[in-house]
Amino acid sequence: MVAVTGARGPFVLGVDSGGSGLRLALGSADTTRPVTTDVCAEPVRTGPAGIDAGHLLEQLLPAARRLLEREGPGASVSAAAIGAAGMATLGDQLRAEVPAALADALGVRRVALAADAVTAYAGALGQRPGAVVAGGTGMIALGTDLRTWRRADGWGHLLGDSGGGAWIGRAGLDAAMRAHDGRRGGSPALLERLEAAFGPVTGLPGLLYPRTDRPALLASFAPEVGACAVADEVAAGILRDAAAHIAEAAAAVCPGPADSGGCEVAFTGGLFRMGEPLLAPLRGELAEQVPQARVVPAAGDPLHGALEIARALAGPGLRIPPHPHLLFVPGVT
């Protein structure tokens, strides 16, 4: 963590809530001072009513107070943005309870609640028009012309997330099982990797199906597919198919027609750390499917994006469009 000396604010608070826990960042509204961070390792619970607002606040408020205490007496938060996985479909309780709770506990009057895809977008491209593909266990693409949002995929491992880590891992396990059975499309190399990772093939169904974290378990095999792809044509074919799905999602959300003069596209998330086995076919698919794409590096991650949104609320205002589910701003959406 970075200590800030003599800084009193105004401060903005960014929050990223995901499967690995809750991360917070406190920064100055004008970006001139370093950022301090805190981490709560327990993921926020999700229940029948959606994301548990009480559980999020139990973690967020003490951590935010710790960050403010480091800044000294009088430090306060002028704006906050919270990005959360599942916000778009499971965030009703958060939207109903969190803004008032932040106002009561911290005096925060300007709040945004965002889907994690939106904070990933803001982290990668800021408030510029373009498209961002966020790939990890799942896969979602989001684009905007600063008037409306376009979304593609992000529907979970049973209905979509095509080309994401769980999709790649499941395809790799399928190829391994085919090799075990002697069916077409099998990969002995992936079968060897499966047995090294999970034990005997016949035990995999009993290991996989009862788990509540099946997508994460499937995604854990994606790096094995990447490792085999250099020498194994079946694994390489899986990554080519994944690249086609990813480019297809990017094409669906790029604002403007193909001849509009270009669309900035950024890729963010752990999936793309797989490197050239995935990135090489992805470049080819983008050239074919999204000729207007200008690939740019992601400036930051979703926590950086939450801070970006909070700073916009505190200062010049949001340029990316509010939305009732994707980017909820009380009093605006």
mmCIF file of C-alpha atoms in Angstrom:
data_model
loop_
_atom_site.group_PDB
_atom_site.id
_atom_site.type_symbol
_atom_site.label_atom_id
_atom_site.label_comp_id
_atom_site.label_asym_id
_atom_site.label_seq_id
_atom_site.Cartn_x
_atom_site.Cartn_y
_atom_site.Cartn_z
ATOM 1 C CA MET A 1 0.000 0.000 0.000
ATOM 2 C CA VAL A 2 1.139 3.556 -0.717
ATOM 3 C CA ALA A 3 1.009 6.174 1.997
ATOM 4 C CA VAL A 4 -0.080 9.686 1.098
ATOM 5 C CA THR A 5 1.588 12.457 3.063
ATOM 6 C CA GLY A 6 -0.366 15.540 3.973
ATOM 7 C CA ALA A 7 -3.218 14.892 1.557
ATOM 8 C CA ARG A 8 -6.658 15.917 2.808
ATOM 9 C CA GLY A 9 -8.768 15.609 -0.277
ATOM 10 C CA PRO A 10 -11.162 15.923 -1.825
ATOM 11 C CA PHE A 11 -10.975 12.174 -2.240
ATOM 12 C CA VAL A 12 -12.851 9.722 -4.418
ATOM 13 C CA LEU A 13 -13.436 6.050 -3.663
ATOM 14 C CA GLY A 14 -13.347 3.213 -6.166
ATOM 15 C CA VAL A 15 -14.489 -0.316 -5.344
ATOM 16 C CA ASP A 16 -14.173 -3.557 -7.305
ATOM 17 C CA SER A 17 -16.212 -6.517 -6.058
ATOM 18 C CA GLY A 18 -15.608 -9.877 -7.698
ATOM 19 C CA GLY A 19 -15.079 -13.554 -7.160
ATOM 20 C CA SER A 20 -11.760 -13.073 -5.375
ATOM 21 C CA GLY A 21 -13.018 -10.485 -2.889
ATOM 22 C CA LEU A 22 -13.447 -6.753 -2.496
ATOM 23 C CA ARG A 23 -10.783 -4.217 -3.481
ATOM 24 C CA LEU A 24 -10.898 -0.512 -2.618
ATOM 25 C CA ALA A 25 -8.876 2.460 -3.799
ATOM 26 C CA LEU A 26 -8.875 5.993 -2.398
ATOM 27 C CA GLY A 27 -7.479 8.693 -4.648
ATOM 28 C CA SER A 28 -7.550 12.437 -5.065
ATOM 29 C CA ALA A 29 -10.237 13.845 -7.302
ATOM 30 C CA ASP A 30 -7.642 15.539 -9.524
ATOM 31 C CA THR A 31 -5.285 12.508 -9.961
ATOM 32 C CA THR A 32 -2.302 14.485 -8.636
ATOM 33 C CA ARG A 33 -1.632 12.292 -5.607
ATOM 34 C CA PRO A 34 -0.909 8.583 -5.185
ATOM 35 C CA VAL A 35 -3.698 6.104 -4.549
ATOM 36 C CA THR A 36 -4.070 4.047 -1.363
ATOM 37 C CA THR A 37 -5.681 0.617 -1.482
ATOM 38 C CA ASP A 38 -7.210 -1.981 0.791
ATOM 39 C CA VAL A 39 -8.406 -5.534 0.186
ATOM 40 C CA CYS A 40 -11.157 -7.644 1.742
ATOM 41 C CA ALA A 41 -10.473 -11.218 0.763
ATOM 42 C CA GLU A 42 -14.009 -12.556 1.289
ATOM 43 C CA PRO A 43 -16.215 -12.391 -1.842
ATOM 44 C CA VAL A 44 -19.551 -10.657 -1.375
ATOM 45 C CA ARG A 45 -22.344 -13.186 -0.950
ATOM 46 C CA THR A 46 -25.116 -13.664 -3.482
ATOM 47 C CA GLY A 47 -28.474 -15.006 -2.345
ATOM 48 C CA PRO A 48 -32.091 -15.323 -3.534
ATOM 49 C CA ALA A 49 -32.421 -11.515 -3.571
ATOM 50 C CA GLY A 50 -29.234 -11.058 -5.590
ATOM 51 C CA ILE A 51 -25.980 -9.541 -4.392
ATOM 52 C CA ASP A 52 -26.130 -9.139 -0.596
ATOM 53 C CA ALA A 53 -25.967 -5.392 0.063
ATOM 54 C CA GLY A 54 -25.518 -5.873 3.812
ATOM 55 C CA HIS A 55 -22.533 -8.163 3.341
ATOM 56 C CA LEU A 56 -20.928 -5.745 0.896
ATOM 57 C CA LEU A 57 -21.368 -2.839 3.309
ATOM 58 C CA GLU A 58 -20.014 -4.876 6.244
ATOM 59 C CA GLN A 59 -16.729 -5.089 4.359
ATOM 60 C CA LEU A 60 -16.708 -1.837 2.422
ATOM 61 C CA LEU A 61 -17.416 0.671 5.214
ATOM 62 C CA PRO A 62 -14.682 -0.408 7.688
ATOM 63 C CA ALA A 63 -12.151 -0.627 4.860
ATOM 64 C CA ALA A 64 -13.109 2.841 3.579
ATOM 65 C CA ARG A 65 -12.753 4.272 7.088
ATOM 66 C CA ARG A 66 -9.294 2.708 7.377
ATOM 67 C CA LEU A 67 -8.242 4.382 4.158
ATOM 68 C CA LEU A 68 -9.573 7.753 5.332
ATOM 69 C CA GLU A 69 -7.853 7.445 8.714
ATOM 70 C CA ARG A 70 -4.509 7.124 6.933
ATOM 71 C CA GLU A 71 -5.098 10.517 5.357
ATOM 72 C CA GLY A 72 -5.534 12.239 8.717
ATOM 73 C CA PRO A 73 -8.303 14.317 10.320
ATOM 74 C CA GLY A 74 -10.825 15.884 7.998
ATOM 75 C CA ALA A 75 -10.335 13.485 5.104
ATOM 76 C CA SER A 76 -13.624 12.792 3.330
ATOM 77 C CA VAL A 77 -15.032 11.223 0.170
ATOM 78 C CA SER A 78 -16.819 13.403 -2.353
ATOM 79 C CA ALA A 79 -17.779 10.649 -4.822
ATOM 80 C CA ALA A 80 -17.716 6.864 -4.985
ATOM 81 C CA ALA A 81 -18.114 4.255 -7.690
ATOM 82 C CA ILE A 82 -18.671 0.568 -7.015
ATOM 83 C CA GLY A 83 -18.208 -2.032 -9.705
ATOM 84 C CA ALA A 84 -19.560 -5.505 -8.978
ATOM 85 C CA ALA A 85 -19.740 -8.781 -10.848
ATOM 86 C CA GLY A 86 -23.415 -9.552 -11.469
ATOM 87 C CA MET A 87 -24.578 -5.962 -10.916
ATOM 88 C CA ALA A 88 -26.559 -5.858 -14.159
ATOM 89 C CA THR A 89 -28.791 -8.827 -13.311
ATOM 90 C CA LEU A 90 -28.369 -9.294 -9.538
ATOM 91 C CA GLY A 91 -27.896 -5.731 -8.299
ATOM 92 C CA ASP A 92 -31.413 -4.651 -7.252
ATOM 93 C CA GLN A 93 -30.577 -4.773 -3.534
ATOM 94 C CA LEU A 94 -27.365 -2.826 -4.059
ATOM 95 C CA ARG A 95 -29.152 -0.129 -6.034
ATOM 96 C CA ALA A 96 -31.856 0.115 -3.370
ATOM 97 C CA GLU A 97 -29.612 0.244 -0.287
ATOM 98 C CA VAL A 98 -26.009 1.205 -0.975
ATOM 99 C CA PRO A 99 -26.313 4.884 -2.026
ATOM 100 C CA ALA A 100 -28.192 5.850 1.147
ATOM 101 C CA ALA A 101 -25.844 3.783 3.315
ATOM 102 C CA LEU A 102 -22.782 5.523 1.862
ATOM 103 C CA ALA A 103 -24.398 8.915 2.422
ATOM 104 C CA ASP A 104 -25.233 8.095 6.050
ATOM 105 C CA ALA A 105 -21.920 6.448 6.949
ATOM 106 C CA LEU A 106 -19.397 8.466 4.920
ATOM 107 C CA GLY A 107 -21.275 11.549 3.764
ATOM 108 C CA VAL A 108 -20.926 10.543 0.112
ATOM 109 C CA ARG A 109 -23.557 12.265 -2.024
ATOM 110 C CA ARG A 110 -22.402 11.290 -5.520
ATOM 111 C CA VAL A 111 -22.458 7.537 -6.143
ATOM 112 C CA ALA A 112 -22.382 5.240 -9.156
ATOM 113 C CA LEU A 113 -23.055 1.494 -9.106
ATOM 114 C CA ALA A 114 -21.658 -0.267 -12.141
ATOM 115 C CA ALA A 115 -21.470 -3.697 -13.683
ATOM 116 C CA ASP A 116 -17.912 -4.977 -13.600
ATOM 117 C CA ALA A 117 -17.881 -4.856 -17.398
ATOM 118 C CA VAL A 118 -18.419 -1.088 -17.192
ATOM 119 C CA THR A 119 -15.573 -0.575 -14.718
ATOM 120 C CA ALA A 120 -13.423 -2.797 -16.950
ATOM 121 C CA TYR A 121 -14.350 -0.514 -19.846
ATOM 122 C CA ALA A 122 -13.558 2.671 -17.907
ATOM 123 C CA GLY A 123 -10.310 1.171 -16.669
ATOM 124 C CA ALA A 124 -9.229 0.225 -20.169
ATOM 125 C CA LEU A 125 -10.432 3.187 -22.277
ATOM 126 C CA GLY A 126 -11.508 5.831 -19.782
ATOM 127 C CA GLN A 127 -14.435 7.837 -21.114
ATOM 128 C CA ARG A 128 -13.618 7.512 -24.818
ATOM 129 C CA PRO A 129 -15.884 5.765 -27.322
ATOM 130 C CA GLY A 130 -14.801 2.301 -28.346
ATOM 131 C CA ALA A 131 -15.076 -1.337 -27.321
ATOM 132 C CA VAL A 132 -13.584 -3.447 -24.566
ATOM 133 C CA VAL A 133 -13.489 -7.228 -24.326
ATOM 134 C CA ALA A 134 -13.030 -8.515 -20.783
ATOM 135 C CA GLY A 135 -11.888 -12.119 -20.657
ATOM 136 C CA GLY A 136 -11.275 -14.300 -17.645
ATOM 137 C CA THR A 137 -13.290 -17.306 -16.554
ATOM 138 C CA GLY A 138 -16.080 -15.760 -18.614
ATOM 139 C CA MET A 139 -16.116 -13.365 -21.541
ATOM 140 C CA ILE A 140 -18.070 -10.174 -22.202
ATOM 141 C CA ALA A 141 -17.723 -7.348 -24.709
ATOM 142 C CA LEU A 142 -19.001 -3.835 -24.132
ATOM 143 C CA GLY A 143 -18.962 -0.873 -26.479
ATOM 144 C CA THR A 144 -20.284 2.667 -26.526
ATOM 145 C CA ASP A 145 -20.524 5.703 -28.763
ATOM 146 C CA LEU A 146 -21.068 7.738 -25.532
ATOM 147 C CA ARG A 147 -24.812 7.743 -26.181
ATOM 148 C CA THR A 148 -25.775 4.098 -25.646
ATOM 149 C CA TRP A 149 -24.114 0.842 -24.605
ATOM 150 C CA ARG A 150 -23.776 -2.282 -26.714
ATOM 151 C CA ARG A 151 -23.228 -5.593 -24.964
ATOM 152 C CA ALA A 152 -22.281 -8.983 -26.371
ATOM 153 C CA ASP A 153 -22.117 -12.241 -24.411
ATOM 154 C CA GLY A 154 -21.334 -12.430 -20.718
ATOM 155 C CA TRP A 155 -24.201 -14.906 -20.352
ATOM 156 C CA GLY A 156 -22.374 -17.443 -18.223
ATOM 157 C CA HIS A 157 -20.748 -20.755 -19.022
ATOM 158 C CA LEU A 158 -24.014 -22.576 -19.815
ATOM 159 C CA LEU A 159 -25.462 -19.976 -22.186
ATOM 160 C CA GLY A 160 -22.402 -18.247 -23.598
ATOM 161 C CA ASP A 161 -19.084 -16.753 -22.469
ATOM 162 C CA SER A 162 -17.853 -18.112 -25.787
ATOM 163 C CA GLY A 163 -14.089 -17.969 -26.065
ATOM 164 C CA GLY A 164 -13.582 -17.327 -22.355
ATOM 165 C CA GLY A 165 -11.495 -19.366 -19.948
ATOM 166 C CA ALA A 166 -14.245 -21.811 -18.981
ATOM 167 C CA TRP A 167 -15.180 -22.270 -22.650
ATOM 168 C CA ILE A 168 -11.552 -23.019 -23.594
ATOM 169 C CA GLY A 169 -11.076 -25.316 -20.617
ATOM 170 C CA ARG A 170 -14.255 -27.272 -21.348
ATOM 171 C CA ALA A 171 -13.268 -27.670 -24.998
ATOM 172 C CA GLY A 172 -9.846 -28.902 -23.927
ATOM 173 C CA LEU A 173 -11.337 -31.418 -21.509
ATOM 174 C CA ASP A 174 -13.711 -32.597 -24.220
ATOM 175 C CA ALA A 175 -10.741 -33.223 -26.531
ATOM 176 C CA ALA A 176 -8.984 -35.128 -23.757
ATOM 177 C CA MET A 177 -12.036 -37.293 -23.113
ATOM 178 C CA ARG A 178 -12.305 -38.005 -26.842
ATOM 179 C CA ALA A 179 -8.721 -39.220 -26.853
ATOM 180 C CA HIS A 180 -9.492 -41.481 -23.885
ATOM 181 C CA ASP A 181 -12.520 -42.947 -25.707
ATOM 182 C CA GLY A 182 -10.853 -43.224 -29.112
ATOM 183 C CA ARG A 183 -13.279 -40.786 -30.750
ATOM 184 C CA ARG A 184 -12.432 -38.309 -33.489
ATOM 185 C CA GLY A 185 -11.135 -34.917 -32.375
ATOM 186 C CA GLY A 186 -9.202 -36.299 -29.435
ATOM 187 C CA SER A 187 -5.877 -34.973 -28.176
ATOM 188 C CA PRO A 188 -3.483 -37.351 -26.399
ATOM 189 C CA ALA A 189 -1.484 -34.327 -25.250
ATOM 190 C CA LEU A 190 -4.519 -32.815 -23.530
ATOM 191 C CA LEU A 191 -5.420 -36.219 -22.075
ATOM 192 C CA GLU A 192 -1.985 -36.343 -20.477
ATOM 193 C CA ARG A 193 -2.491 -32.831 -19.089
ATOM 194 C CA LEU A 194 -5.940 -33.758 -17.743
ATOM 195 C CA GLU A 195 -4.595 -36.740 -15.840
ATOM 196 C CA ALA A 196 -1.720 -34.702 -14.440
ATOM 197 C CA ALA A 197 -4.123 -32.001 -13.242
ATOM 198 C CA PHE A 198 -7.147 -34.017 -12.087
ATOM 199 C CA GLY A 199 -6.172 -37.667 -11.853
ATOM 200 C CA PRO A 200 -7.798 -40.566 -13.707
ATOM 201 C CA VAL A 201 -10.251 -39.596 -16.440
ATOM 202 C CA THR A 202 -13.048 -41.674 -14.966
ATOM 203 C CA GLY A 203 -12.957 -39.616 -11.778
ATOM 204 C CA LEU A 204 -13.422 -36.249 -13.503
ATOM 205 C CA PRO A 205 -17.257 -36.257 -13.669
ATOM 206 C CA GLY A 206 -17.483 -36.919 -9.939
ATOM 207 C CA LEU A 207 -15.015 -34.115 -9.306
ATOM 208 C CA LEU A 208 -16.640 -31.606 -11.636
ATOM 209 C CA TYR A 209 -20.407 -31.973 -11.494
ATOM 210 C CA PRO A 210 -21.051 -31.539 -7.738
ATOM 211 C CA ARG A 211 -18.951 -28.348 -7.568
ATOM 212 C CA THR A 212 -20.583 -24.940 -7.275
ATOM 213 C CA ASP A 213 -17.472 -23.352 -8.847
ATOM 214 C CA ARG A 214 -17.610 -25.406 -12.053
ATOM 215 C CA PRO A 215 -16.756 -22.428 -14.316
ATOM 216 C CA ALA A 216 -13.572 -21.745 -12.348
ATOM 217 C CA LEU A 217 -12.592 -25.409 -12.440
ATOM 218 C CA LEU A 218 -13.151 -25.547 -16.194
ATOM 219 C CA ALA A 219 -11.168 -22.332 -16.660
ATOM 220 C CA SER A 220 -8.267 -23.761 -14.670
ATOM 221 C CA PHE A 221 -7.631 -26.087 -17.629
ATOM 222 C CA ALA A 222 -7.428 -23.245 -20.174
ATOM 223 C CA PRO A 223 -3.699 -22.609 -19.548
ATOM 224 C CA GLU A 224 -3.082 -26.296 -20.286
ATOM 225 C CA VAL A 225 -4.733 -25.828 -23.673
ATOM 226 C CA GLY A 226 -2.521 -22.825 -24.272
ATOM 227 C CA ALA A 227 0.592 -24.767 -23.289
ATOM 228 C CA CYS A 228 -0.277 -27.598 -25.685
ATOM 229 C CA ALA A 229 -1.243 -25.345 -28.587
ATOM 230 C CA VAL A 230 2.323 -24.803 -29.776
ATOM 231 C CA ALA A 231 2.723 -28.468 -30.744
ATOM 232 C CA ASP A 232 -0.811 -29.917 -30.709
ATOM 233 C CA GLU A 233 -3.166 -29.115 -33.581
ATOM 234 C CA VAL A 234 -6.320 -29.932 -31.611
ATOM 235 C CA ALA A 235 -5.373 -27.471 -28.854
ATOM 236 C CA ALA A 236 -4.375 -24.875 -31.443
ATOM 237 C CA GLY A 237 -7.746 -25.350 -33.135
ATOM 238 C CA ILE A 238 -9.554 -24.715 -29.851
ATOM 239 C CA LEU A 239 -7.736 -21.399 -29.469
ATOM 240 C CA ARG A 240 -8.487 -20.451 -33.073
ATOM 241 C CA ASP A 241 -12.173 -21.066 -32.384
ATOM 242 C CA ALA A 242 -11.946 -19.052 -29.161
ATOM 243 C CA ALA A 243 -10.304 -16.180 -31.052
ATOM 244 C CA ALA A 244 -13.132 -16.242 -33.599
ATOM 245 C CA HIS A 245 -15.730 -15.964 -30.820
ATOM 246 C CA ILE A 246 -13.856 -13.114 -29.135
ATOM 247 C CA ALA A 247 -13.523 -11.166 -32.386
ATOM 248 C CA GLU A 248 -17.203 -11.804 -33.125
ATOM 249 C CA ALA A 249 -18.154 -10.239 -29.773
ATOM 250 C CA ALA A 250 -15.877 -7.256 -30.426
ATOM 251 C CA ALA A 251 -17.482 -6.768 -33.851
ATOM 252 C CA ALA A 252 -20.947 -6.802 -32.293
ATOM 253 C CA VAL A 253 -20.202 -3.926 -29.896
ATOM 254 C CA CYS A 254 -17.897 -1.641 -31.900
ATOM 255 C CA PRO A 255 -19.770 1.638 -32.335
ATOM 256 C CA GLY A 256 -20.323 2.818 -35.868
ATOM 257 C CA PRO A 257 -20.185 1.006 -39.213
ATOM 258 C CA ALA A 258 -17.087 -0.762 -40.471
ATOM 259 C CA ASP A 259 -16.222 2.205 -42.731
ATOM 260 C CA SER A 260 -16.579 4.821 -39.974
ATOM 261 C CA GLY A 261 -12.863 5.498 -39.624
ATOM 262 C CA GLY A 262 -11.865 3.209 -36.799
ATOM 263 C CA CYS A 263 -12.892 1.931 -33.418
ATOM 264 C CA GLU A 264 -10.536 1.663 -30.460
ATOM 265 C CA VAL A 265 -10.639 -1.858 -29.019
ATOM 266 C CA ALA A 266 -8.937 -2.936 -25.796
ATOM 267 C CA PHE A 267 -8.613 -6.383 -24.255
ATOM 268 C CA THR A 268 -8.459 -6.790 -20.501
ATOM 269 C CA GLY A 269 -8.460 -9.665 -18.036
ATOM 270 C CA GLY A 270 -6.412 -12.712 -17.218
ATOM 271 C CA LEU A 271 -7.469 -14.660 -20.313
ATOM 272 C CA PHE A 272 -5.230 -12.557 -22.526
ATOM 273 C CA ARG A 273 -2.166 -13.332 -20.443
ATOM 274 C CA MET A 274 -2.185 -16.663 -22.302
ATOM 275 C CA GLY A 275 -0.043 -14.882 -24.859
ATOM 276 C CA GLU A 276 0.648 -15.683 -28.500
ATOM 277 C CA PRO A 277 -1.181 -19.036 -28.706
ATOM 278 C CA LEU A 278 -4.393 -17.006 -28.317
ATOM 279 C CA LEU A 279 -3.299 -13.522 -29.391
ATOM 280 C CA ALA A 280 -1.888 -14.559 -32.769
ATOM 281 C CA PRO A 281 -5.159 -16.072 -34.057
ATOM 282 C CA LEU A 282 -7.083 -13.225 -32.411
ATOM 283 C CA ARG A 283 -5.165 -10.659 -34.453
ATOM 284 C CA GLY A 284 -6.078 -12.547 -37.609
ATOM 285 C CA GLU A 285 -9.753 -12.799 -36.679
ATOM 286 C CA LEU A 286 -9.927 -9.101 -35.808
ATOM 287 C CA ALA A 287 -8.446 -8.160 -39.179
ATOM 288 C CA GLU A 288 -11.146 -10.212 -40.883
ATOM 289 C CA GLN A 289 -14.176 -9.564 -38.671
ATOM 290 C CA VAL A 290 -13.464 -6.069 -37.337
ATOM 291 C CA PRO A 291 -11.336 -4.303 -39.958
ATOM 292 C CA GLN A 292 -12.102 -0.945 -38.351
ATOM 293 C CA ALA A 293 -10.575 -2.044 -35.018
ATOM 294 C CA ARG A 294 -7.538 -0.187 -33.706
ATOM 295 C CA VAL A 295 -6.267 -2.321 -30.847
ATOM 296 C CA VAL A 296 -4.929 -0.226 -27.970
ATOM 297 C CA PRO A 297 -3.473 -1.373 -24.643
ATOM 298 C CA ALA A 298 -5.784 -1.275 -21.642
ATOM 299 C CA ALA A 299 -4.786 1.677 -19.446
ATOM 300 C CA GLY A 300 -5.856 -0.024 -16.217
ATOM 301 C CA ASP A 301 -8.002 -2.643 -14.542
ATOM 302 C CA PRO A 302 -11.594 -2.504 -13.191
ATOM 303 C CA LEU A 303 -10.490 -0.910 -9.886
ATOM 304 C CA HIS A 304 -8.773 1.821 -11.891
ATOM 305 C CA GLY A 305 -12.026 2.129 -13.841
ATOM 306 C CA ALA A 306 -14.092 2.567 -10.688
ATOM 307 C CA LEU A 307 -11.794 5.433 -9.657
ATOM 308 C CA GLU A 308 -12.132 6.924 -13.142
ATOM 309 C CA ILE A 309 -15.933 6.932 -12.815
ATOM 310 C CA ALA A 310 -15.789 8.385 -9.294
ATOM 311 C CA ARG A 311 -13.497 11.185 -10.477
ATOM 312 C CA ALA A 312 -15.912 11.979 -13.297
ATOM 313 C CA LEU A 313 -18.751 12.216 -10.783
ATOM 314 C CA ALA A 314 -16.697 14.516 -8.562
ATOM 315 C CA GLY A 315 -15.540 16.768 -11.368
ATOM 316 C CA PRO A 316 -16.423 17.267 -15.011
ATOM 317 C CA GLY A 317 -19.226 14.695 -15.110
ATOM 318 C CA LEU A 318 -19.732 11.353 -16.785
ATOM 319 C CA ARG A 319 -19.227 11.045 -20.516
ATOM 320 C CA ILE A 320 -19.937 7.309 -20.686
ATOM 321 C CA PRO A 321 -23.714 6.865 -20.603
ATOM 322 C CA PRO A 322 -25.632 6.034 -17.414
ATOM 323 C CA HIS A 323 -27.880 2.997 -17.652
ATOM 324 C CA PRO A 324 -30.474 1.590 -15.223
ATOM 325 C CA HIS A 325 -28.588 -1.698 -14.846
ATOM 326 C CA LEU A 326 -25.100 -1.269 -16.286
ATOM 327 C CA LEU A 327 -24.247 2.134 -14.744
ATOM 328 C CA PHE A 328 -26.736 3.272 -12.132
ATOM 329 C CA VAL A 329 -26.389 6.869 -10.930
ATOM 330 C CA PRO A 330 -29.091 7.865 -8.410
ATOM 331 C CA GLY A 331 -31.009 10.873 -9.607
ATOM 332 C CA VAL A 332 -29.851 10.354 -13.193
ATOM 333 C CA THR A 333 -30.855 6.832 -14.232
#
